[in-house]
PDB file of C-alpha atoms in Angstrom:
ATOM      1  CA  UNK A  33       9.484 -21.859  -1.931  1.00 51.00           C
ATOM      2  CA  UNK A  34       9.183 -24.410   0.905  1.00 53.00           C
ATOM      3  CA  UNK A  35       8.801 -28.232   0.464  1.00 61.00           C
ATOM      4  CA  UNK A  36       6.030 -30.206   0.124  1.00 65.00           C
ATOM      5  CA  UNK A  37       4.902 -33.494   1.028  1.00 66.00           C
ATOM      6  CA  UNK A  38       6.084 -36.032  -2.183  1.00 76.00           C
ATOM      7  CA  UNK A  39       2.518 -36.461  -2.885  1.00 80.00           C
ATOM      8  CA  UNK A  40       0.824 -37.477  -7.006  1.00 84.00           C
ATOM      9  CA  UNK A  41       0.130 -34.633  -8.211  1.00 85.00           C
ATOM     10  CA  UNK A  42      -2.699 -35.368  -9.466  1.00 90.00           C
ATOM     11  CA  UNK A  43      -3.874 -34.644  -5.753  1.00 91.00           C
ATOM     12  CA  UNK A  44      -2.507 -31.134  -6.197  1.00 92.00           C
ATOM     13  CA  UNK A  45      -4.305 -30.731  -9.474  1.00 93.00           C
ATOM     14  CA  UNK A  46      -7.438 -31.927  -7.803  1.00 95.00           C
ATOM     15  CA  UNK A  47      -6.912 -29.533  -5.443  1.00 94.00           C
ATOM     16  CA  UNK A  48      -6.066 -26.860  -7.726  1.00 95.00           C
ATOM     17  CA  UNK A  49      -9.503 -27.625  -9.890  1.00 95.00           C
ATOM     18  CA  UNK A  50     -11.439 -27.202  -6.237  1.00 97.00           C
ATOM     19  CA  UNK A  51     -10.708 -23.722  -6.039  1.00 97.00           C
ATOM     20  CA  UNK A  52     -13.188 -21.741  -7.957  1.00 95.00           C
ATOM     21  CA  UNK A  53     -11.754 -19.908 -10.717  1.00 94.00           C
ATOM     22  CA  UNK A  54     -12.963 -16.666  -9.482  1.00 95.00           C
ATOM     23  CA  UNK A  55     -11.363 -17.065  -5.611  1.00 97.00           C
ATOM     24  CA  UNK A  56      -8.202 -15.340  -7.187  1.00 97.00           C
ATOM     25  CA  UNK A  57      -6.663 -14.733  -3.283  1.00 97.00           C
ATOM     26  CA  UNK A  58      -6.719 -18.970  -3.033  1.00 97.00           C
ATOM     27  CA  UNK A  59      -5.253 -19.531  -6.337  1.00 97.00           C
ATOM     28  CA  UNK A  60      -2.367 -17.154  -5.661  1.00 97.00           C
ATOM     29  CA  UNK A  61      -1.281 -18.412  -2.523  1.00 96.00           C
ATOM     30  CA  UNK A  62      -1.703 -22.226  -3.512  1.00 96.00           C
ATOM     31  CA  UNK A  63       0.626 -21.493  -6.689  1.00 96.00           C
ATOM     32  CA  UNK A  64       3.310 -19.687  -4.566  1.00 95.00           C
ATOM     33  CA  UNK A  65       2.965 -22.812  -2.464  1.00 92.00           C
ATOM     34  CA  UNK A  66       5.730 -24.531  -3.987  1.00 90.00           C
ATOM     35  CA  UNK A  67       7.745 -24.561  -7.910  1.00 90.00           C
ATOM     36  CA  UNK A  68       6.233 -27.981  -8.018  1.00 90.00           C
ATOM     37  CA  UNK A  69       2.379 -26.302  -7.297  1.00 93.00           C
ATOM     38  CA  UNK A  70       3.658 -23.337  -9.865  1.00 95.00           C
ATOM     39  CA  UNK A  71       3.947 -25.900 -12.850  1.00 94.00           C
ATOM     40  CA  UNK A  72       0.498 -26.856 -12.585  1.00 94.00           C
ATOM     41  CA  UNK A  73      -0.437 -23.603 -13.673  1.00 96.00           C
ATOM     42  CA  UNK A  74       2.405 -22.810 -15.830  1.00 96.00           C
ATOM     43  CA  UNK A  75       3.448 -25.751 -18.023  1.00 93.00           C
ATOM     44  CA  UNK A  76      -0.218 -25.651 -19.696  1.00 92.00           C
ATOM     45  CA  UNK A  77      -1.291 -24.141 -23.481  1.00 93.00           C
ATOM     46  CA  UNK A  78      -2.080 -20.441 -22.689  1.00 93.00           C
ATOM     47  CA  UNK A  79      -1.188 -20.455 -19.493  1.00 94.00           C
ATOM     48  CA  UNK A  80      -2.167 -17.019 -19.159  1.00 95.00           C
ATOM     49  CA  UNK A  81      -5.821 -17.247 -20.046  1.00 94.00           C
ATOM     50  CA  UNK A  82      -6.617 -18.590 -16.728  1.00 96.00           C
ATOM     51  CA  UNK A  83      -5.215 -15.413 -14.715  1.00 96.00           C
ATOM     52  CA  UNK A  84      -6.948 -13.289 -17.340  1.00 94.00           C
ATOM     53  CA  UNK A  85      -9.954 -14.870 -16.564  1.00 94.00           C
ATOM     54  CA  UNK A  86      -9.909 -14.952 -12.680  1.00 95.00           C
ATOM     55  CA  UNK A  87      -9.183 -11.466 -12.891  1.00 95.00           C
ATOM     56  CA  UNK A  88     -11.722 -10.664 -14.955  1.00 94.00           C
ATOM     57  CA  UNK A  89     -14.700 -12.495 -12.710  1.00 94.00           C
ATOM     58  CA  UNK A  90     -13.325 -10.571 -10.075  1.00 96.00           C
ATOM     59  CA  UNK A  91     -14.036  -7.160 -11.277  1.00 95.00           C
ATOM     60  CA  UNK A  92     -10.468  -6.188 -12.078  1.00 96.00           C
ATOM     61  CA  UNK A  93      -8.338  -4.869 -15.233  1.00 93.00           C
ATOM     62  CA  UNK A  94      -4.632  -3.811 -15.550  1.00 90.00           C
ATOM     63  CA  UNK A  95      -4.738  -0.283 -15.473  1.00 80.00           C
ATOM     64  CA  UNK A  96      -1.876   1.134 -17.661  1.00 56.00           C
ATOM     65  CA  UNK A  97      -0.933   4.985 -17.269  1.00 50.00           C
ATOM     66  CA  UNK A  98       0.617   4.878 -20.604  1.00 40.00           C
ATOM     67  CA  UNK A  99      -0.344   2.138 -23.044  1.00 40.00           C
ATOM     68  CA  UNK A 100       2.612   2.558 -25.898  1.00 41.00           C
ATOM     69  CA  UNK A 101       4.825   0.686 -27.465  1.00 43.00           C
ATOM     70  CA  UNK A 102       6.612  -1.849 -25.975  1.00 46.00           C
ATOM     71  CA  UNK A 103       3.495  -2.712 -23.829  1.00 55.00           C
ATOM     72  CA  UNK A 104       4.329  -1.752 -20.589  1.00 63.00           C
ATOM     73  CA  UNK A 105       1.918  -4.280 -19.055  1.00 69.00           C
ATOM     74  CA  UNK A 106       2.588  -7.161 -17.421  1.00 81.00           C
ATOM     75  CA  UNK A 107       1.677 -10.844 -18.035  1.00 91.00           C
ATOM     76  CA  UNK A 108      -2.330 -11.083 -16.270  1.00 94.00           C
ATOM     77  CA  UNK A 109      -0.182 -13.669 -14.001  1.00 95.00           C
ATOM     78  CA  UNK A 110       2.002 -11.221 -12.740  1.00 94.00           C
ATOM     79  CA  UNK A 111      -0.748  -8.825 -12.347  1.00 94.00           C
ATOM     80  CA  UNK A 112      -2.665 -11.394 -10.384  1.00 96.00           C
ATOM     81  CA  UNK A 113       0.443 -11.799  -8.187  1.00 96.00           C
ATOM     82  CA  UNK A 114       0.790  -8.544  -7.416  1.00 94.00           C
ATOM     83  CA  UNK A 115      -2.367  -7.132  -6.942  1.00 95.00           C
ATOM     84  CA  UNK A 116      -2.745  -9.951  -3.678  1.00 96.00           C
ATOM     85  CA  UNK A 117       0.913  -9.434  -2.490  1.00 95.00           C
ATOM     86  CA  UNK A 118      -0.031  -5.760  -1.992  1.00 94.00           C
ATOM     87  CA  UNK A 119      -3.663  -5.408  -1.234  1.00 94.00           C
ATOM     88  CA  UNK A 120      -4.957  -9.565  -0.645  1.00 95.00           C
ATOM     89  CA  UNK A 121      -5.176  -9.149   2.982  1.00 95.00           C
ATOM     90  CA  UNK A 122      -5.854  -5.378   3.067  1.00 94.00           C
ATOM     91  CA  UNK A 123      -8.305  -5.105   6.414  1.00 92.00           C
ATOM     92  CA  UNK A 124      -9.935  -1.366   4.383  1.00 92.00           C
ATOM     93  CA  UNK A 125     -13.490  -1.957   4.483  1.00 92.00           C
ATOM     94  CA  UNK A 126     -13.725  -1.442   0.729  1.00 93.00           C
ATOM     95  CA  UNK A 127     -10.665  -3.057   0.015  1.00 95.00           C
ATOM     96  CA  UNK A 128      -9.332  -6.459  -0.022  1.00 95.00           C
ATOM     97  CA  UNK A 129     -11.218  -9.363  -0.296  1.00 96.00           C
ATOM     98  CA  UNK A 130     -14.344  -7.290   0.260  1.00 95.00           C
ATOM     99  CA  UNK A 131     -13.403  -5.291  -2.522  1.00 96.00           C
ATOM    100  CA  UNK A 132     -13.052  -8.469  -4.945  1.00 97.00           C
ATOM    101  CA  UNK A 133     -16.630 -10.296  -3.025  1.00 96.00           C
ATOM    102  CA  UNK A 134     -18.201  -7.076  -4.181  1.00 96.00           C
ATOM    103  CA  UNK A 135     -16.769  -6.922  -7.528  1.00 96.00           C
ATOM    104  CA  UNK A 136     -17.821 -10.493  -7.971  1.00 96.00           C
ATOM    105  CA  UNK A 137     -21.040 -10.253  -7.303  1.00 95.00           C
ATOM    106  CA  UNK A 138     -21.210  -7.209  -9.842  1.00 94.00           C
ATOM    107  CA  UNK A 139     -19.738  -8.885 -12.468  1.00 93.00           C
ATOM    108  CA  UNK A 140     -21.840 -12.005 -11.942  1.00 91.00           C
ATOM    109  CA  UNK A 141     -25.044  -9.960 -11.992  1.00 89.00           C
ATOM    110  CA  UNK A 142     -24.350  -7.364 -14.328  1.00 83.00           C
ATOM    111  CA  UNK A 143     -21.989  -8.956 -17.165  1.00 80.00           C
ATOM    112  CA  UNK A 144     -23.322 -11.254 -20.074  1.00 77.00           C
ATOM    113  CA  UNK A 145     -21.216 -14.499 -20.119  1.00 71.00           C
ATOM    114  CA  UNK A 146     -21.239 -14.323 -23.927  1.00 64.00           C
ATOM    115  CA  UNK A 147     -19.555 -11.669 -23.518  1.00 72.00           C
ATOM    116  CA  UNK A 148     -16.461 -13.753 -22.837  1.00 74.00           C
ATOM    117  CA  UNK A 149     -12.933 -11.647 -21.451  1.00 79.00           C
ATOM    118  CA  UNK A 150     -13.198  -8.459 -23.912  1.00 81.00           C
ATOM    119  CA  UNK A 151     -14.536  -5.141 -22.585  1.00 84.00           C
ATOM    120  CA  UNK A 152     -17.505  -3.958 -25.014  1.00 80.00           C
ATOM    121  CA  UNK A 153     -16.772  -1.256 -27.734  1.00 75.00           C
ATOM    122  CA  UNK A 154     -19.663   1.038 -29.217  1.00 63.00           C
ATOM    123  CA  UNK A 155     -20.088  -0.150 -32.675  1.00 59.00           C
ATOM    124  CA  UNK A 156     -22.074   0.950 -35.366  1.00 47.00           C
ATOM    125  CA  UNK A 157     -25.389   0.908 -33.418  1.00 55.00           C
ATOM    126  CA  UNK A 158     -24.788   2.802 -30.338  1.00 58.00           C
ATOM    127  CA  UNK A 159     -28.495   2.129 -29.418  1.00 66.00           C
ATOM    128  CA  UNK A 160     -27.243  -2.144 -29.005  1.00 65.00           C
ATOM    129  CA  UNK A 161     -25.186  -0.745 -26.081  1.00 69.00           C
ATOM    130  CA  UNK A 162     -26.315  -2.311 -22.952  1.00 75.00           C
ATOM    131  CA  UNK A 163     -27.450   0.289 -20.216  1.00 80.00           C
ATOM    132  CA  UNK A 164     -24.022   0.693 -17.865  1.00 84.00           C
ATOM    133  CA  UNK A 165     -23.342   0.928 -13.917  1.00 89.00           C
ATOM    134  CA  UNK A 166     -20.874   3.046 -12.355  1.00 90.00           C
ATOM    135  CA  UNK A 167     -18.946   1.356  -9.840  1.00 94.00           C
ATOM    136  CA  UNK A 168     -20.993   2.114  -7.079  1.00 93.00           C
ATOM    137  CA  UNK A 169     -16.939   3.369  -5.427  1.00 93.00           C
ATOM    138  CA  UNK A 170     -16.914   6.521  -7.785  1.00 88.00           C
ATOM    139  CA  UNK A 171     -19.002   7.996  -5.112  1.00 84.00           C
ATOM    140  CA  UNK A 172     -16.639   7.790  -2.626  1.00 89.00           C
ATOM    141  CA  UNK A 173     -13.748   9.299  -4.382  1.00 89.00           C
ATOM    142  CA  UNK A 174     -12.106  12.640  -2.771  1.00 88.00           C
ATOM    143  CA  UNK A 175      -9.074  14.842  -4.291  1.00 89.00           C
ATOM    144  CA  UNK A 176      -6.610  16.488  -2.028  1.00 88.00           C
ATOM    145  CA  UNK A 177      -7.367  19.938  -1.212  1.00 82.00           C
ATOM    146  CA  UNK A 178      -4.187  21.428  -2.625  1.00 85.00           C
ATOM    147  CA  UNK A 179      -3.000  20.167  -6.341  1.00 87.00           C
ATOM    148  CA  UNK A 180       0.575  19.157  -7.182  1.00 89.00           C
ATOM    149  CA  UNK A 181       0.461  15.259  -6.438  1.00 91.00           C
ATOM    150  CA  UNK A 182       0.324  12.673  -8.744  1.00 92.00           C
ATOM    151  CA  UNK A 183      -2.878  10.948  -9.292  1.00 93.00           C
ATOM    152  CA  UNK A 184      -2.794   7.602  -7.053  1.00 92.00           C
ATOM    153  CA  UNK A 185      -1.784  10.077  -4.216  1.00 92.00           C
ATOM    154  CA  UNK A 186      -4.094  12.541  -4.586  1.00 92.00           C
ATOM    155  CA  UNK A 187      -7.656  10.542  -5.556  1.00 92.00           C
ATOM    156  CA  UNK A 188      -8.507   8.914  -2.088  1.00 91.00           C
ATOM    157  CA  UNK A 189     -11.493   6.780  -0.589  1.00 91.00           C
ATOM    158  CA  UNK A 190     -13.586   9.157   1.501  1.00 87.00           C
ATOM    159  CA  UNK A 191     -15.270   6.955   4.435  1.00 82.00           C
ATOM    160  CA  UNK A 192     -18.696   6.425   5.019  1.00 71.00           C
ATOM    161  CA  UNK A 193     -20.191   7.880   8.217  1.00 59.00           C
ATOM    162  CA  UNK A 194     -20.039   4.172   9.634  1.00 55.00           C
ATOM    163  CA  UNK A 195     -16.534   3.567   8.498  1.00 52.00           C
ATOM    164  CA  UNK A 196     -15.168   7.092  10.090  1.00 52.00           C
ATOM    165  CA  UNK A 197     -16.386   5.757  13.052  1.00 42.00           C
ATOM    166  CA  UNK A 198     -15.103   2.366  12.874  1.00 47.00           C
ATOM    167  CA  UNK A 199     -11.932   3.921  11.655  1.00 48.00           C
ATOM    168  CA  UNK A 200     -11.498   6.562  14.233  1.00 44.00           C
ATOM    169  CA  UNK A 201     -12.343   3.816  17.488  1.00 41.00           C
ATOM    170  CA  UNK A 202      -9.717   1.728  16.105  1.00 42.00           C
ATOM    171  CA  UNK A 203      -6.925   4.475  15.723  1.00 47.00           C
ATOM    172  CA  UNK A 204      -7.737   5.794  19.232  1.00 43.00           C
ATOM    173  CA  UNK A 205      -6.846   2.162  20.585  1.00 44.00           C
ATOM    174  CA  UNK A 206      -3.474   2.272  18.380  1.00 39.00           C
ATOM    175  CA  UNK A 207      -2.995   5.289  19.500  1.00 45.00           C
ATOM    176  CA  UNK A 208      -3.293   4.534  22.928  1.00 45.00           C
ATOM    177  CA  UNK A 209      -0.155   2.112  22.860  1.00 44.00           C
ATOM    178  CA  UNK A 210       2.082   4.151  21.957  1.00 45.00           C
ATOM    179  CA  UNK A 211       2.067   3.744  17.616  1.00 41.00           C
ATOM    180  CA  UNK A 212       2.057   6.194  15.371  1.00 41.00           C
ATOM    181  CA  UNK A 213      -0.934   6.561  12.903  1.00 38.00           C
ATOM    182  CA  UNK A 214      -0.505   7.933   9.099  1.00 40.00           C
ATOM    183  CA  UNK A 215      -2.333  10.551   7.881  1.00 43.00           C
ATOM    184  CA  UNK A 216      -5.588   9.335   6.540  1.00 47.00           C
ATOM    185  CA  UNK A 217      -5.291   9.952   3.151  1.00 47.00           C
ATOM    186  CA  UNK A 218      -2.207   8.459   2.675  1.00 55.00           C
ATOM    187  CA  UNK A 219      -3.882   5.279   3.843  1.00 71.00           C
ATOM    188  CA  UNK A 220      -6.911   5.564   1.897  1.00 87.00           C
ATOM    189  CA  UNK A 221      -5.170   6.833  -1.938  1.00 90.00           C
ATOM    190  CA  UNK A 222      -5.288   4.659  -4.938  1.00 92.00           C
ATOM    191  CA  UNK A 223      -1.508   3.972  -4.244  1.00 91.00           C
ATOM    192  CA  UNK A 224      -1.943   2.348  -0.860  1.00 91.00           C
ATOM    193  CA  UNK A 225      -5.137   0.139  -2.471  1.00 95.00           C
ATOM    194  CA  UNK A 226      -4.500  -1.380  -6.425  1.00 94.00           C
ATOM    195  CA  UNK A 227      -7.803  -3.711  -5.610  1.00 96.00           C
ATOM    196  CA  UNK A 228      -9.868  -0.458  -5.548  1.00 95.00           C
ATOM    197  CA  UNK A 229      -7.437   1.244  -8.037  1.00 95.00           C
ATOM    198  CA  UNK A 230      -8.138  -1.391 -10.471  1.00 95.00           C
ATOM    199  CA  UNK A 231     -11.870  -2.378 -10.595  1.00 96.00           C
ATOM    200  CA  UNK A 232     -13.859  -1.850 -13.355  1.00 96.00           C
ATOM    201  CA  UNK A 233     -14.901   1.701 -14.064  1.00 93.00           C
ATOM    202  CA  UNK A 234     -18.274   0.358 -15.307  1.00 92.00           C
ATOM    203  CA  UNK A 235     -20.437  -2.811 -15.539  1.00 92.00           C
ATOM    204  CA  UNK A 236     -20.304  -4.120 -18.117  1.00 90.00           C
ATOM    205  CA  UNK A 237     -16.834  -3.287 -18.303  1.00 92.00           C
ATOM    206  CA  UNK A 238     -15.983  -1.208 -21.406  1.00 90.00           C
ATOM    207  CA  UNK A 239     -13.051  -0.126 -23.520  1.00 89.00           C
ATOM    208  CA  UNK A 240     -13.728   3.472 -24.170  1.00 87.00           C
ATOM    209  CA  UNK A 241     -15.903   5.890 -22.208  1.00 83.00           C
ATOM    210  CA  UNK A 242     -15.952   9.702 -23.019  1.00 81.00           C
ATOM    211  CA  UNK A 243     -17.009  12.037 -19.893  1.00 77.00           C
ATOM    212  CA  UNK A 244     -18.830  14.984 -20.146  1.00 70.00           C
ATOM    213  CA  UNK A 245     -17.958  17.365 -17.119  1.00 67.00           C
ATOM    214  CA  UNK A 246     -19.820  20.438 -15.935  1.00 58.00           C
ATOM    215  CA  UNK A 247     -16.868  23.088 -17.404  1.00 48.00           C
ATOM    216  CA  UNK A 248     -19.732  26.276 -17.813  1.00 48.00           C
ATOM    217  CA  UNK A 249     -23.472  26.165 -18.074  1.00 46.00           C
ATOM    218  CA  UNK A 250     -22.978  26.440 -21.844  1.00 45.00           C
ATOM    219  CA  UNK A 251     -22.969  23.138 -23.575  1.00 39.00           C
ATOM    220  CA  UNK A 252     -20.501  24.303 -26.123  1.00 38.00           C
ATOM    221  CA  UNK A 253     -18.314  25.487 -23.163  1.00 48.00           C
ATOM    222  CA  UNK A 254     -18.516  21.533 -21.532  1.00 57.00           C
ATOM    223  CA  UNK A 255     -15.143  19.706 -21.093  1.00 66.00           C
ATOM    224  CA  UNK A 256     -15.300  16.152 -22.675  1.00 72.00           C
ATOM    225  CA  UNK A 257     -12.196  14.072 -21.410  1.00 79.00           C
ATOM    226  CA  UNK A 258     -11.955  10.209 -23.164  1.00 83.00           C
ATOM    227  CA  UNK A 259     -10.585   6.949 -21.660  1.00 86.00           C
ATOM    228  CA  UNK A 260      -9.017   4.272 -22.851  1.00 87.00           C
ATOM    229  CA  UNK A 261      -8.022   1.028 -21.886  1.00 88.00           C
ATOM    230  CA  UNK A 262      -8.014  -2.207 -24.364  1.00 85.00           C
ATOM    231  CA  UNK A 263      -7.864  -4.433 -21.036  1.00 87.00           C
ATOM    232  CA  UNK A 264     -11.108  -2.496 -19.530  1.00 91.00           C
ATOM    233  CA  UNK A 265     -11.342   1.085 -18.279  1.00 92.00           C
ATOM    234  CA  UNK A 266     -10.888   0.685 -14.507  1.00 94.00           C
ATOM    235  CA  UNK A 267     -11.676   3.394 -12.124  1.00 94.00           C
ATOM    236  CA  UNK A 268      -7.798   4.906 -12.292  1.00 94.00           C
ATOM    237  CA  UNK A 269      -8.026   5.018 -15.653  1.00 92.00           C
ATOM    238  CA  UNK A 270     -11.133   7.588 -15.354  1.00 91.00           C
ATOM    239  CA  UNK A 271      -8.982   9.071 -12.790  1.00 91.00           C
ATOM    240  CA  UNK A 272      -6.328  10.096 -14.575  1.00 92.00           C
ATOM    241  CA  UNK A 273      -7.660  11.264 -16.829  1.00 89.00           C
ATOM    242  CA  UNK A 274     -10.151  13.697 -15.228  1.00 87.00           C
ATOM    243  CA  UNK A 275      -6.848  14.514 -12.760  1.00 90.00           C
ATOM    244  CA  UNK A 276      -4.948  17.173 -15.369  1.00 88.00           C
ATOM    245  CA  UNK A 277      -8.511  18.872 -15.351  1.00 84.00           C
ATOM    246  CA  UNK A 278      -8.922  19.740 -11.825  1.00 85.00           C
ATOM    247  CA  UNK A 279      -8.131  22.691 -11.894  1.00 85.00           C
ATOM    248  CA  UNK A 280     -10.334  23.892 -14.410  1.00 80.00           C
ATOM    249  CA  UNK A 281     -12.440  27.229 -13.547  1.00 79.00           C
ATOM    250  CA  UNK A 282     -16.319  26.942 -12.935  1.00 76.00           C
ATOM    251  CA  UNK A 283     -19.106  29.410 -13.334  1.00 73.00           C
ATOM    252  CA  UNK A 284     -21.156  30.295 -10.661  1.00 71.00           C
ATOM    253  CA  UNK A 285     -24.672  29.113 -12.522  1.00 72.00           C
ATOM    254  CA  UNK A 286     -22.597  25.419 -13.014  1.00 71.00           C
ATOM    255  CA  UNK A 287     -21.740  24.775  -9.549  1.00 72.00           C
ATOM    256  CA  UNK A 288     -25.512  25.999  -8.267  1.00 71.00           C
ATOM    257  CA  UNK A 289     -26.900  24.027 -11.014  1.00 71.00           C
ATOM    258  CA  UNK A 290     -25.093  21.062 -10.292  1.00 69.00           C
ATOM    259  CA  UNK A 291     -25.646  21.120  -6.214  1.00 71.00           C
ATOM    260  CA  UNK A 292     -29.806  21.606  -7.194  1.00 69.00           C
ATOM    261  CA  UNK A 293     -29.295  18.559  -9.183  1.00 66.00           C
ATOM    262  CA  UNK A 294     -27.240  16.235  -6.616  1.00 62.00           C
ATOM    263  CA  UNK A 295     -28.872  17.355  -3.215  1.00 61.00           C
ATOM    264  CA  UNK A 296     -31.474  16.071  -1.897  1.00 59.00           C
ATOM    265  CA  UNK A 297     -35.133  17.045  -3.381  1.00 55.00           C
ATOM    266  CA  UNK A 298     -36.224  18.491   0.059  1.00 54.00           C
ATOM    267  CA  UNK A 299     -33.243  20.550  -0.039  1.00 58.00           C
ATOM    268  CA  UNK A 300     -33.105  24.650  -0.937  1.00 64.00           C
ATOM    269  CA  UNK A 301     -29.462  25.935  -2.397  1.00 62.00           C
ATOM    270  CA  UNK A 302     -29.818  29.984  -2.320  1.00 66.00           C
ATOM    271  CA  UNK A 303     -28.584  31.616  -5.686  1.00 64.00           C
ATOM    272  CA  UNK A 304     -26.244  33.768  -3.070  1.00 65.00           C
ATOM    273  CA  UNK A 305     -24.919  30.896  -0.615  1.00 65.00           C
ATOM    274  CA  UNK A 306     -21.563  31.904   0.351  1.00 63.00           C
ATOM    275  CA  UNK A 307     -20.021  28.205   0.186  1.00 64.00           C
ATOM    276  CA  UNK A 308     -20.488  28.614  -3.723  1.00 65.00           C
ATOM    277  CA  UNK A 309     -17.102  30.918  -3.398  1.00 65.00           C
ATOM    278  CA  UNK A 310     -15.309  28.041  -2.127  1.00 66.00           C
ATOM    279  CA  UNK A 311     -16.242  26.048  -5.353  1.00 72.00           C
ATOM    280  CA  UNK A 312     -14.645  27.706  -8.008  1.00 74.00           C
ATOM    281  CA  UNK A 313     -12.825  24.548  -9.375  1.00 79.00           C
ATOM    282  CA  UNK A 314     -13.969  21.291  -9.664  1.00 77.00           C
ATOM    283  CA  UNK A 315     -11.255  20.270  -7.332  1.00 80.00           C
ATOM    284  CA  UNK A 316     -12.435  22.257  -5.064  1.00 76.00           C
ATOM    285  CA  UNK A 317     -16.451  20.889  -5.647  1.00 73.00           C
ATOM    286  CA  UNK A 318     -15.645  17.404  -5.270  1.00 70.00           C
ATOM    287  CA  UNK A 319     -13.332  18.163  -2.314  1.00 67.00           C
ATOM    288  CA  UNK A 320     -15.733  19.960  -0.137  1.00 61.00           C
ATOM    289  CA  UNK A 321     -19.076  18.051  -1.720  1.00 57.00           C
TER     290      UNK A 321
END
């Protein structure tokens, strides 16, 4: 770390205490400022607590793939680190500080402050639990076409009209001097993007969720997949665990009943529309809906 002007440090402090709490891109630049700058987080009681808690107003929880003994987690000031090394200054339009201004707002709307750092778990009186919002960026998540990759490759951001637009002016200019572009979905996977990776599956954010797909028209023929995550499920949590059932088959009266349901009400899906046999997976549904 570079030097720094011999100054008290009770200016640094002040300066450190002028930073809100949830600006988590600020704090983790100002402590990799200097060792000196470092300490003032560090060399305090539960030192941790305060990068639990600036992750937490900013929408985001430490998604583990695998949460067995030893905890393969690391400390929430590591995960703070990391998370802006790799994606602080990402310029995706649902990414980077965007991503963690929107998740802000959602937590600051949407979570009880009583609530304190712990995701809510359903307790004896399932009719207590508050009413819970999606992350509004479960709509925008795509599958590859072909299976075989693991999940941070193959779950992707699909781009809004606006942004495929945006997106495709800009690459035309790149392309125009000469630089190569990667493919688009290698740019827009949960890999290339841990801000979006990481976000809250729900607000409130909650410990355990259970998801009931559309596996047959039958309800006892339904697929129920659960996800878990002590720290908060996130939205690669859900992810991963809906990813080994891809593949599953789906009945022609599921996949009509479930585009009558989603399109819009002005809308007329034929009982004999040939794109239905294109849809005979849900990897395939969500890929080409």
């Amino acid at each position: 770390m570079p030097a720094l002007p011999s100054l008290p440090p009770e200016i640094y402090l002040a300066i450190k205490d002028a930073i809100p709490q949830s600006d988590l891109r600020s704090h983790v630049c100002f402590y990799k400022t200097s060792r000196s700058i470092a300490k003032l987080y560090d060399d305090v009681e539960n030192a941790d607590d305060f990068w639990a808690e600036a992750c937490w107003r900013c929408g985001l929880g430490r998604s583990a793939r695998l949460p067995v003994p030893p905890d393969p987690r690391p400390s929430w000031r590591d995960f703070a680190i990391d998370m802006i090394e790799r994606d602080g200054f990402c310029d995706h339009p649902q990414c980077g500080e965007s991503r963690l201004e929107e998740n802000r707002a959602l937590v600051e709307s949407l979570v009880d402050p009583g609530q304190g750092r712990d995701p809510l778990r359903v307790g004896d009186n399932p009719e207590d639990f508050p009413e819970l919002l999606s992350h509004p960026l479960f709509c925008q998540v795509g599958f590859l076409s072909t299976p075989g990759h693991p999940v941070e490759e193959d779950a992707h951001i699909v781009p809004t009209e606006s942004e495929e637009v945006e997106s495709t002016c800009r690459e035309v200019g790149i392309a125009a001097q000469g630089i190569s572009i990667s493919k688009k979905q290698s740019k827009d996977n949960m890999h290339a993007h841990p801000f979006i990776a990481n976000s809250f599956a729900t607000f409130p954010p909650i410990s355990h969720l259970v998801l009931r797909c559309f596996h047959g028209h039958r309800p006892a023929r339904r697929l129920y997949i659960n996800c878990k995550n002590r720290d908060a499920i996130t939205l690669l949590t859900v992810l991963t665990a809906l990813h080994p059932n891809l593949e599953e088959p789906l009945e022609h009266d599921t996949v009509l009943e479930y585009l009558r349901e989603y399109m819009d009400d002005d809308a007329h899906v034929p009982d004999n529309w040939e794109a239905i046999q294109r849809m005979q997976t849900i990897r395939e549904l969500v890929t080409i809906w």
